[in-house]
Tab-separated table of C-alpha atoms in Angstrom:
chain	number	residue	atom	x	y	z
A	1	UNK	CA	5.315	-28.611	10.998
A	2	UNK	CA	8.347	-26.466	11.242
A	3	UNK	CA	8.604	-25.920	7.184
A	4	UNK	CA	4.931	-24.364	7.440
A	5	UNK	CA	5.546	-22.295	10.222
A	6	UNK	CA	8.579	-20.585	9.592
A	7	UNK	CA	10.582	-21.527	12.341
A	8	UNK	CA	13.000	-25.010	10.941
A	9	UNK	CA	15.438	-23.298	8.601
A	10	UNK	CA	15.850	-26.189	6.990
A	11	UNK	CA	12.206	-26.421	6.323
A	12	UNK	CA	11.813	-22.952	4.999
A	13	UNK	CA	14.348	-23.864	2.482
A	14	UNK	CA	12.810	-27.080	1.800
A	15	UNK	CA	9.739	-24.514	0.769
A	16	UNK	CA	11.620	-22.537	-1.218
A	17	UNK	CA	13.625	-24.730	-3.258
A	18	UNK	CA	10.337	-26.298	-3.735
A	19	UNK	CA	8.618	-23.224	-5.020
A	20	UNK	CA	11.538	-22.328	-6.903
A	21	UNK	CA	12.102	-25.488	-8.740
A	22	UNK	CA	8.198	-25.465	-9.845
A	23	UNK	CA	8.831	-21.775	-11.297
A	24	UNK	CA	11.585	-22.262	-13.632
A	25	UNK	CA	9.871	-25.447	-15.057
A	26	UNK	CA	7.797	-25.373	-18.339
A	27	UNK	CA	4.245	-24.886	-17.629
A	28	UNK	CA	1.908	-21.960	-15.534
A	29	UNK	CA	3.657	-19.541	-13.737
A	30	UNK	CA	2.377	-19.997	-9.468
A	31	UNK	CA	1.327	-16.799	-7.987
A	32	UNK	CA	-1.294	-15.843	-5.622
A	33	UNK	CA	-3.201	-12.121	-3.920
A	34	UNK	CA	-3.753	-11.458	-0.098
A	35	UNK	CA	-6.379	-8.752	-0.399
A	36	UNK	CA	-8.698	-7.787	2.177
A	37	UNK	CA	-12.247	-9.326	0.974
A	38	UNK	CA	-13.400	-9.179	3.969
A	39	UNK	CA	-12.752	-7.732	7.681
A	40	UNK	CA	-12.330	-3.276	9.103
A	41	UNK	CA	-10.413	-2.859	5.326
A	42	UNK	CA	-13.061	-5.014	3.342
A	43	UNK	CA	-14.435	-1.805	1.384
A	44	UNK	CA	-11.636	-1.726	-0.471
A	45	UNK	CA	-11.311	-5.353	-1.596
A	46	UNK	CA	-13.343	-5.816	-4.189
A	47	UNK	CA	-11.627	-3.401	-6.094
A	48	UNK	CA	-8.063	-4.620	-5.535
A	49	UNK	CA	-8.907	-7.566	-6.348
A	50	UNK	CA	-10.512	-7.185	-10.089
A	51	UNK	CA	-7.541	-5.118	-10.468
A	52	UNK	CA	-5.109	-8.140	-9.801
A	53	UNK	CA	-6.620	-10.112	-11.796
A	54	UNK	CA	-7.193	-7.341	-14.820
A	55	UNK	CA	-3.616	-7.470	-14.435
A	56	UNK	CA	-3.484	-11.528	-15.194
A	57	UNK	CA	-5.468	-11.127	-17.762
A	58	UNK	CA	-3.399	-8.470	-19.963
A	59	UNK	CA	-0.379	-10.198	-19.177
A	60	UNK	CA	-1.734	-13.414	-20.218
A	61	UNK	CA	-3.080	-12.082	-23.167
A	62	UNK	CA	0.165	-11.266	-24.032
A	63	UNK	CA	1.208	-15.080	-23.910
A	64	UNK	CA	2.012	-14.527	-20.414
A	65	UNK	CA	6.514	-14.078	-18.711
A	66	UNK	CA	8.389	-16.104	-20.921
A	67	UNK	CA	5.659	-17.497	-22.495
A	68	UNK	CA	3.977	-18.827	-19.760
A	69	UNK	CA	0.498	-18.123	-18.234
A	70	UNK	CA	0.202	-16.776	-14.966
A	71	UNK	CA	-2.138	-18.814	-12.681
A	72	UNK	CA	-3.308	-16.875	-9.806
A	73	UNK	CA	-4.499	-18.149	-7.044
A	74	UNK	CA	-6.518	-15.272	-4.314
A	75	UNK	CA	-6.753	-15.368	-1.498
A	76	UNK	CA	-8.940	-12.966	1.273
A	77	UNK	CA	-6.687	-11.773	4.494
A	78	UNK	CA	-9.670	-11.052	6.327
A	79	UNK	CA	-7.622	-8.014	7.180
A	80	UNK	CA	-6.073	-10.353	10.209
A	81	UNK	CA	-2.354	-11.096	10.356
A	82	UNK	CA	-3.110	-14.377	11.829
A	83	UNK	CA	-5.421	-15.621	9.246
A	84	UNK	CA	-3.446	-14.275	6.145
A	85	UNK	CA	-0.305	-16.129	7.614
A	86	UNK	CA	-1.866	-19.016	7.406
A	87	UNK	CA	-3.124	-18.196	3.681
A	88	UNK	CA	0.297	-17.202	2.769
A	89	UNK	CA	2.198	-20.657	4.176
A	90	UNK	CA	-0.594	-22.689	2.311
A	91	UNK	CA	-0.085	-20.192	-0.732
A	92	UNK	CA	3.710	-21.547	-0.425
A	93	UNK	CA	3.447	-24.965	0.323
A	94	UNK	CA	0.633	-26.108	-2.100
A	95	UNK	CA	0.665	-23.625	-4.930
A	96	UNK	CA	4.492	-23.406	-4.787
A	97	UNK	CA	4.232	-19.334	-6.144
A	98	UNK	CA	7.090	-17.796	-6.622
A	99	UNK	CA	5.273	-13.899	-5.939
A	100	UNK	CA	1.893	-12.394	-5.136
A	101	UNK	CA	0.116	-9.159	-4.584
A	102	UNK	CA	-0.755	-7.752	-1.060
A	103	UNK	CA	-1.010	-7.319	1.641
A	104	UNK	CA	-2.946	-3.670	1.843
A	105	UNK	CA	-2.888	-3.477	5.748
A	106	UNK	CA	0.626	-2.606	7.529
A	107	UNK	CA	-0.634	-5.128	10.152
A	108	UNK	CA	-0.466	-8.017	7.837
A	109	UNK	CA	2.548	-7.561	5.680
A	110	UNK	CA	4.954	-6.618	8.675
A	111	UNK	CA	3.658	-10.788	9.407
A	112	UNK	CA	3.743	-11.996	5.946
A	113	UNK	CA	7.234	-10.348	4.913
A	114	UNK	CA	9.500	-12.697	6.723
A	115	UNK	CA	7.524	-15.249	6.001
A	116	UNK	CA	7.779	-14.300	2.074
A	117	UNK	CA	11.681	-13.152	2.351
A	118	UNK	CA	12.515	-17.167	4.444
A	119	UNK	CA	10.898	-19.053	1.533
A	120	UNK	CA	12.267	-16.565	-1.502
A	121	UNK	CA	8.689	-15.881	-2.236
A	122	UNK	CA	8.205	-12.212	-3.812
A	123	UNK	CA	5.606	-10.295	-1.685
A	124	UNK	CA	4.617	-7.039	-3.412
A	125	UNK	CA	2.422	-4.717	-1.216
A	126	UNK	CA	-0.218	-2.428	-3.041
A	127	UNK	CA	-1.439	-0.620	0.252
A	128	UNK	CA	0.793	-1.585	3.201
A	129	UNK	CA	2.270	2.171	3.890
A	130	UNK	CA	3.923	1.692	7.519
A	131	UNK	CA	7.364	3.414	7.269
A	132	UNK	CA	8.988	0.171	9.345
A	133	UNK	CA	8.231	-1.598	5.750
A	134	UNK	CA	11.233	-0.224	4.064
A	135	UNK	CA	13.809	-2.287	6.197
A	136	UNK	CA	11.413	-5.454	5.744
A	137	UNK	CA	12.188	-8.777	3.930
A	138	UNK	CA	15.805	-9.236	3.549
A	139	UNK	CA	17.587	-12.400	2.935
A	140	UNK	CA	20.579	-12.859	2.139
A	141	UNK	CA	20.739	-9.545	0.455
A	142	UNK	CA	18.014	-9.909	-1.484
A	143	UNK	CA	14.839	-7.857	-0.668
A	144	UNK	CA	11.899	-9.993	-1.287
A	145	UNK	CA	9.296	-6.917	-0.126
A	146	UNK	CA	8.299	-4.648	-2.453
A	147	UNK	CA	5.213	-1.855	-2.619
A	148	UNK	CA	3.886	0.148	-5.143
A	149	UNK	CA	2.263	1.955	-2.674
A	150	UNK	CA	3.594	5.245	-0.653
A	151	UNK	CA	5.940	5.065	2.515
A	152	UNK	CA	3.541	6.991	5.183
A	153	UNK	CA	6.812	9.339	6.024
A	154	UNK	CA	5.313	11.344	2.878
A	155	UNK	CA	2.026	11.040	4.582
A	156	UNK	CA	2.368	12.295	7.827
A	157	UNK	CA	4.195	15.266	5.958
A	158	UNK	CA	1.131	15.769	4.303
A	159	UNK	CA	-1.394	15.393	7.751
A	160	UNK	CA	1.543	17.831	9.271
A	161	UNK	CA	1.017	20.169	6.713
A	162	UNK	CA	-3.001	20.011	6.887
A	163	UNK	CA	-2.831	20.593	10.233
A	164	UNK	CA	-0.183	23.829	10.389
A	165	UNK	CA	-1.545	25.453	7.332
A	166	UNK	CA	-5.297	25.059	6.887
A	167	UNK	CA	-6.278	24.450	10.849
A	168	UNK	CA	-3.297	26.723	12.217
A	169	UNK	CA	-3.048	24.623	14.943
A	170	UNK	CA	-0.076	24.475	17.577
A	171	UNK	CA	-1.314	22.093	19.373
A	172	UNK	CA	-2.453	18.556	17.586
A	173	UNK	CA	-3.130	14.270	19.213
A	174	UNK	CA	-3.293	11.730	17.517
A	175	UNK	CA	-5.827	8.444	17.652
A	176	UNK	CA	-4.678	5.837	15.698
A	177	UNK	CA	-5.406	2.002	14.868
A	178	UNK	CA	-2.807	0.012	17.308
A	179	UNK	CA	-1.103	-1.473	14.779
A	180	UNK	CA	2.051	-1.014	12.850
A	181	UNK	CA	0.473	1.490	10.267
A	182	UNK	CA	-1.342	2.767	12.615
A	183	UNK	CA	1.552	3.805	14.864
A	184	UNK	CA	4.522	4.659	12.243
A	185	UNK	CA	2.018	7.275	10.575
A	186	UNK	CA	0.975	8.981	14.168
A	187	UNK	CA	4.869	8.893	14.871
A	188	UNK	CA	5.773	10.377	11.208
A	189	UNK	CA	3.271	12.963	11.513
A	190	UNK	CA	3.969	13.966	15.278
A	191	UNK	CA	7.679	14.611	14.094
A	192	UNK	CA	6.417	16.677	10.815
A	193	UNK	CA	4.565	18.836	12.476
A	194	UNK	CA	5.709	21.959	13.973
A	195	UNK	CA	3.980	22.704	17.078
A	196	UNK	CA	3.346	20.572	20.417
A	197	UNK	CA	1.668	16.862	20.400
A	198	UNK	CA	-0.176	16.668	23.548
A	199	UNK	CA	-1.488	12.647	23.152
A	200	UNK	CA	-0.686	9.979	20.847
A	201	UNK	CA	-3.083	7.257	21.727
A	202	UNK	CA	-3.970	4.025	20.082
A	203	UNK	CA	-7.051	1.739	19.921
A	204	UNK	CA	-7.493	-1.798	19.597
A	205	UNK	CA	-9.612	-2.724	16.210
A	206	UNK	CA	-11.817	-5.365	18.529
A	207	UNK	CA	-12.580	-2.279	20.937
A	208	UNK	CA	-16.593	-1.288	20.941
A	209	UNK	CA	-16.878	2.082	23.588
A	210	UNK	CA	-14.585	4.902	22.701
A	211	UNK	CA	-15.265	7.288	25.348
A	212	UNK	CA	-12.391	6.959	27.792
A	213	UNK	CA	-10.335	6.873	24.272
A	214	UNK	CA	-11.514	10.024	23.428
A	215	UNK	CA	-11.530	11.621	26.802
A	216	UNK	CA	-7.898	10.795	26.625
A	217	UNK	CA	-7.286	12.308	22.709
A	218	UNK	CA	-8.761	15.467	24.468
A	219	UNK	CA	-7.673	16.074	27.686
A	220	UNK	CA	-5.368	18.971	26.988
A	221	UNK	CA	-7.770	20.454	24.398
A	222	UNK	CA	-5.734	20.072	21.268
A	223	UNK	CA	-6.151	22.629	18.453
A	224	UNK	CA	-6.486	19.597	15.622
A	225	UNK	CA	-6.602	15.675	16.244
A	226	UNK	CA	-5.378	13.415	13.253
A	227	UNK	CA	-7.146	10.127	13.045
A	228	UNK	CA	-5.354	7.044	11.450
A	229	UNK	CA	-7.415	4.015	11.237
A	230	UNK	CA	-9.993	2.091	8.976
A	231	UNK	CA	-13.783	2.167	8.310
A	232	UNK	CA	-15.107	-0.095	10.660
A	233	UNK	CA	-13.874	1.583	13.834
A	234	UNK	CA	-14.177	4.854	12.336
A	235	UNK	CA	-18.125	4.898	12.168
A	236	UNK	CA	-18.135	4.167	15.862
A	237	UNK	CA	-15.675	6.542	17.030
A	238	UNK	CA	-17.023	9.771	14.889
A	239	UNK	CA	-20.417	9.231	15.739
A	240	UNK	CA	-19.389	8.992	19.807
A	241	UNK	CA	-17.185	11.814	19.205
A	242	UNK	CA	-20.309	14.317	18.076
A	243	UNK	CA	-22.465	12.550	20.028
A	244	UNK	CA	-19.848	13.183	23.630
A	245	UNK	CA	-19.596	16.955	22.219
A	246	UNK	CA	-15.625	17.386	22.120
A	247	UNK	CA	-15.359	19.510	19.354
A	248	UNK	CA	-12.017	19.955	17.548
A	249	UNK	CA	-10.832	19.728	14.023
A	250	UNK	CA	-10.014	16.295	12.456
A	251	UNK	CA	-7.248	15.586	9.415
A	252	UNK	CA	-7.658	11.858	8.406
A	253	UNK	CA	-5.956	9.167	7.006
A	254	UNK	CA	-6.026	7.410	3.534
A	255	UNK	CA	-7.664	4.481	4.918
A	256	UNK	CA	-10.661	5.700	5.537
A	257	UNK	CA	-10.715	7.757	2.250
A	258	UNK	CA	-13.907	5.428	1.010
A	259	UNK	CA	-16.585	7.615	-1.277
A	260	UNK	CA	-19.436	4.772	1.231
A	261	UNK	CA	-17.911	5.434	4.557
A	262	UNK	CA	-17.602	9.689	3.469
A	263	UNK	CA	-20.962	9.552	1.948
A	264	UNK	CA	-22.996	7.603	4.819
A	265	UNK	CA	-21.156	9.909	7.430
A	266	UNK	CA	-21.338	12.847	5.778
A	267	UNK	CA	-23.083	15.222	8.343
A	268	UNK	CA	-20.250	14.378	11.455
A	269	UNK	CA	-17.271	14.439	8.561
A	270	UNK	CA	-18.353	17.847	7.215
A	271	UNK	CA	-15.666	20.034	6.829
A	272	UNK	CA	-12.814	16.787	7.938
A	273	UNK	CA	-9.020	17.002	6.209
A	274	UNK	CA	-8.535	14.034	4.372
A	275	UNK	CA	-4.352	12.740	3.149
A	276	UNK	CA	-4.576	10.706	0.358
A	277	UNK	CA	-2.751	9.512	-2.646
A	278	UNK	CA	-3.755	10.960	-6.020
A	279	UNK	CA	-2.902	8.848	-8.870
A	280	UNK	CA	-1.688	11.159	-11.776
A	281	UNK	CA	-3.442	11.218	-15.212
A	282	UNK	CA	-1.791	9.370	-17.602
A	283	UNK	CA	-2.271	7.417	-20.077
A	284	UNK	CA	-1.690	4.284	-18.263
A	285	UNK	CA	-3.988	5.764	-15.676
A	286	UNK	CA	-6.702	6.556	-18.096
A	287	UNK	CA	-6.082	2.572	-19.641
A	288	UNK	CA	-6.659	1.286	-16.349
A	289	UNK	CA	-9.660	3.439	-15.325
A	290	UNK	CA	-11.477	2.008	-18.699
A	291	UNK	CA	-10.553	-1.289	-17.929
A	292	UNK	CA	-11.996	-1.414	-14.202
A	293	UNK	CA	-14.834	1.456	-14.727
A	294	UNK	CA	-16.714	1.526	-10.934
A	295	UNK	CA	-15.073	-1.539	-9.424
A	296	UNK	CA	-11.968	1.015	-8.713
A	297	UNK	CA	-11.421	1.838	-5.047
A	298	UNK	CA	-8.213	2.808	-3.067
A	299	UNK	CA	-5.220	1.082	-3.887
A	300	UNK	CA	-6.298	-1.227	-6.412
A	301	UNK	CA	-4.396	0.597	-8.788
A	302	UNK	CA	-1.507	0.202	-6.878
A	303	UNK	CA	-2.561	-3.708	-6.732
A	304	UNK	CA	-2.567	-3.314	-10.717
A	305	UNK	CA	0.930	-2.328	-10.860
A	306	UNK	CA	1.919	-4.708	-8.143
A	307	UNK	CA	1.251	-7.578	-10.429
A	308	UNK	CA	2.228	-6.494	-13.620
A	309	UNK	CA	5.914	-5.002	-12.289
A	310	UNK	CA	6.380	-8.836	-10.887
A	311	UNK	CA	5.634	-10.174	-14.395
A	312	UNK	CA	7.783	-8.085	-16.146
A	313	UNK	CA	10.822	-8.785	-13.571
A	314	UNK	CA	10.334	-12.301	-14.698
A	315	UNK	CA	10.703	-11.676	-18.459
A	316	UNK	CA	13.658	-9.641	-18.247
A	317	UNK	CA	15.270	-12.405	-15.769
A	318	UNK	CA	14.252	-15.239	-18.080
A	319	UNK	CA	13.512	-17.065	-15.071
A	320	UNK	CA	10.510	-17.265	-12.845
A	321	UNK	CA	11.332	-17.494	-9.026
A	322	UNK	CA	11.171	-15.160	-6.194
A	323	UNK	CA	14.641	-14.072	-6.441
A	324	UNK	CA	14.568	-13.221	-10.051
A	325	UNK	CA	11.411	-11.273	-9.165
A	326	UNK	CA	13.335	-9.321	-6.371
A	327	UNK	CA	16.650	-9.118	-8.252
A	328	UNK	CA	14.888	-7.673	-11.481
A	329	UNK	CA	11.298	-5.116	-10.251
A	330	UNK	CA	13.361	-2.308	-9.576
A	331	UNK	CA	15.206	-1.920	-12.951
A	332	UNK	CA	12.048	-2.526	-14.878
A	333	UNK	CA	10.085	0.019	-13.137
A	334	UNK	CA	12.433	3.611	-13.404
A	335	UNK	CA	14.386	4.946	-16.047
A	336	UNK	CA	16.243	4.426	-18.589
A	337	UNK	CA	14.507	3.100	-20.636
A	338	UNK	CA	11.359	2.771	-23.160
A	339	UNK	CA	8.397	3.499	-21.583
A	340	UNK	CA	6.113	1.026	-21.401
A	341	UNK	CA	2.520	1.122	-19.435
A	342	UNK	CA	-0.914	-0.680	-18.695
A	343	UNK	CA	-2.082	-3.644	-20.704
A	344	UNK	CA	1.527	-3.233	-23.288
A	345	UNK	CA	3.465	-6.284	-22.238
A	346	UNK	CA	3.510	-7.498	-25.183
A	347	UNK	CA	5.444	-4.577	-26.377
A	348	UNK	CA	7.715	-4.644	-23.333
A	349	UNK	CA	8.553	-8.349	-24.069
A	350	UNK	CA	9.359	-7.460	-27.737
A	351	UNK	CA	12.029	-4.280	-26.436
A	352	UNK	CA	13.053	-6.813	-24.030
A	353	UNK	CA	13.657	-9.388	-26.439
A	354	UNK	CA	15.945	-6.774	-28.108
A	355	UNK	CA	18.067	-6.272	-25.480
A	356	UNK	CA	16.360	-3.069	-24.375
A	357	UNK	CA	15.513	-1.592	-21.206
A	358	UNK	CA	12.365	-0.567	-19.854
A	359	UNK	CA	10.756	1.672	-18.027
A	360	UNK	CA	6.941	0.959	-16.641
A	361	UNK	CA	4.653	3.749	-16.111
A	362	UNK	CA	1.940	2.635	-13.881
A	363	UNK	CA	-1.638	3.198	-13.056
A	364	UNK	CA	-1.154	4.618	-9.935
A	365	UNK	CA	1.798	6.600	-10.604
A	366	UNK	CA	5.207	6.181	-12.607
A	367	UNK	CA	6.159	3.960	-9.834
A	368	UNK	CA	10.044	4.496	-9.961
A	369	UNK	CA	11.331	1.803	-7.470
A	370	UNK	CA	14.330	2.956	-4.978
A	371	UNK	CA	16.572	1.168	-3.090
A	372	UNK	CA	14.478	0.394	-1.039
A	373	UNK	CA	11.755	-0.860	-3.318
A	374	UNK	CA	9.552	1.776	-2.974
A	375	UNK	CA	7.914	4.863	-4.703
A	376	UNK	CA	7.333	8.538	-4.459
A	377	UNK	CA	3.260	9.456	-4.606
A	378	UNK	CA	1.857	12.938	-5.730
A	379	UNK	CA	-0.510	13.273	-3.177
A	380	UNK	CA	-3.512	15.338	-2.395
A	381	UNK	CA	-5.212	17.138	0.371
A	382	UNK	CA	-8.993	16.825	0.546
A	383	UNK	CA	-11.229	18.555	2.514
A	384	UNK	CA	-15.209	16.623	2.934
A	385	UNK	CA	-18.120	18.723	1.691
A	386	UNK	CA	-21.774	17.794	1.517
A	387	UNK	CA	-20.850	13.991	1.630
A	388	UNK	CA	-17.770	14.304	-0.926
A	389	UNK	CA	-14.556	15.313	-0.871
A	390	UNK	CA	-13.138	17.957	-2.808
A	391	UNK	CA	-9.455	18.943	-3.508
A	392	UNK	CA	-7.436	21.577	-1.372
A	393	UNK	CA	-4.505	21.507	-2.534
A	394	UNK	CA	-2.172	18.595	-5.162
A	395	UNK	CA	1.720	18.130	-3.419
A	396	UNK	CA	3.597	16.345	-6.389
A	397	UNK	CA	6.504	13.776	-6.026
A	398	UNK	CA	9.201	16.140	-5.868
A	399	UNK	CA	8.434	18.308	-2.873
A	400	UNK	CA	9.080	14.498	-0.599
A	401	UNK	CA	12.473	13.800	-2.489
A	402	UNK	CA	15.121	14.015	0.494
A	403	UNK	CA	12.618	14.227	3.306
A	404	UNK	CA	11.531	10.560	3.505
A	405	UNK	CA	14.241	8.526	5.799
A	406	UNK	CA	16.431	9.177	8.644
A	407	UNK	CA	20.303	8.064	8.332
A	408	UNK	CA	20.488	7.989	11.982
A	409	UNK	CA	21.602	11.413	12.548
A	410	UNK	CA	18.156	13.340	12.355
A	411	UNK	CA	18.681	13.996	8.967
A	412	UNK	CA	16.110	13.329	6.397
A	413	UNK	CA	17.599	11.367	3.204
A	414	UNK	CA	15.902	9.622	0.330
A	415	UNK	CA	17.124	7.235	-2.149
A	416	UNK	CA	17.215	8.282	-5.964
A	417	UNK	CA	13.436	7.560	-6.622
């Protein structure tokens, strides 16, 4: 069927007005998650997921937008575009929700976003970083994609910086996951850095024997090599890498920021660079943390926020659709306004209901929304040590404002944030 698939205009709007219709009526508020349960990101979807549906729960608590319970329904994206497409159309077309949480991979939500934006569904990412994510899921003016999590142009700033200041290279590669997170954070972090990149090669997440991939990262003897790519592949490729003898220095990626995967390959990590968001301590953090004690991994307070911003979009639109959700996250999320933080929706329906604005303060960070629907991170640099990691050096939000996008003349611009 055409209305499934995405294809028949008229049957993406026969979706939409669908889901639409069922969200303004009296009753449960549809909405749904497309976190990675299983499949190369599955460490971290456990944790995402209680924090979802922590969220649900304080929001319901509260009597729920416009005094109306949220029912979720999850969903796993087996951390394949094809499989969570199909999740996502069913999500649509059976559930009728008006919003969800997800996807974490770049992979998946740069296949679920126009699929979101044709139906007016709300699709808020909590982990999908790729910088091509900014321009995604327009329609008709209306930006259906939202993430609480980082745009990788801060990231590769921060791999840049890793690799210039504490390796002093001047010569780095790059290996990353071939896919669209994968290759927007090599290409963000080749054009941070300062010296020569002498490879930028990808891999394919089904691929089993690394060596000719390696052989190729190292061919010209690079000073550093940063690594982008997830747990799964990861084992394989660090253990051939000490076992082939290359040498080098590594700075890694977020993804594979996993206290497991560090822990279990802690002798061939020892002494790695790690990038990686670091969630500021407030007291919406510390709420949070006390709500999800050891279930917390990467991003799922991100996935917190991801759910609760969409909730209060609804309640200050009075209306719960996809378009109210779009038309209304960004103004609830930044100042002016009251601040409000985790678990207090009642109190933000109550300033609300008072003509008030708001201004949520998340657990991952204050989550100011730009233009573009997106936030700044603090973020840290880690270095691994005896099977840990342990912190280098903190970069806060303000050192990325005005180095994020490119207006098309090689400048570097960012929205107010």
């Amino acid at each position: 069927m055409k209305a499934l698939g995405g294809v028949g205009a008229a049957g993406v709007t026969g979706l939409a007005t669908t889901g639409s219709a069922a969200g303004r009526q009296g009753g449960p508020i549809p909405m749904g998650s497309l976190v990675p349960v299983t499949g190369s990101a599955s460490p971290y979807g456990e944790g995402m997921q209680r924090a979802v549906n922590i969220a649900v729960q304080d929001v319901n608590d509260a009597g729920g937008p416009l005094g109306r319970q949220i029912d979720m329904t999850n969903r796993d994206t087996e951390t394949k575009p094809s499989r969570a497409v199909v999740k996502l159309r069913s999500l649509i077309s059976e559930q009728n929700i008006v919003g969800f949480v997800g996807a974490f991979s770049s992979g998946v939500s740069t296949t679920l976003a126009p699929v979101a934006a044709d139906s007016r569904v709300m699709e808020v990412s909590h982990g999908s970083t790729s910088p091509v994510l900014a321009e995604a899921g327009y329609r008709d003016g209306v930006k259906y994609f939202a993430r609480t999590s980082p745009n990788d142009a801060q990231q590769g700033i921060v791999m840049a910086r890793a690799m210039e200041n504490q390796v002093g290279a001047s010569t780095v590669a790059f290996l990353h996951v071939d896919n669209p997170y994968g290759a927007g954070l090599a290409e963000k972090a080749s054009q941070a850095f300062g010296g020569e990149t002498t490879a930028v090669v990808g891999y394919g997440q089904d691929t089993t024997d690394f060596t000719s991939t390696l052989d190729n990262v190292f061919a010209d003897d690079p000073d550093a090599v940063g690594f982008i790519g997830y747990p799964g592949n990861a084992r394989t490729i660090f253990r051939q890498w000490s076992n082939g003898g290359y040498g080098g220095q590594w700075v890694l990626s977020e993804a594979v920021n996993s206290p497991e995967f560090i822990s279990s390959m802690g002798d061939i990590l020892e002494g790695m660079y790690l990038a990686s968001p670091s969630p500021e301590s407030t007291e919406g953090r510390e709420r949070y943390l006390e709500k999800i004690g050891d279930a917390n991994t990467l991003f799922a307070p991100h996935a917190y926020d991801a759910l609760f911003l969409q909730a209060l979009a609804m309640q200050k639109a009075g209306e719960a659709s996809g378009t109210a959700i779009a038309r209304n996250i960004r103004s609830v999320s930044r100042p002016p306004g009251t601040t409000v933080t985790v678990g207090e929706f009642q109190r933000a329906k109550d300033l609300l209901a008072n003509g008030e604005q708001i201004n949520y303060q998340g657990a991952s960070s204050p989550v100011d929304l730009n233009e573009r629907l997106e936030p700044l991170n603090r973020f840290a640099l880690l270095r691994i040590s005896g099977g840990e990691t342990q912190t280098v050096e903190t970069i806060p939000r303000s050192f990325f404002r005005g180095k994020l996008y490119d207006d098309g003349s090689g400048t570097a611009t960012t929205t107010s944030s």
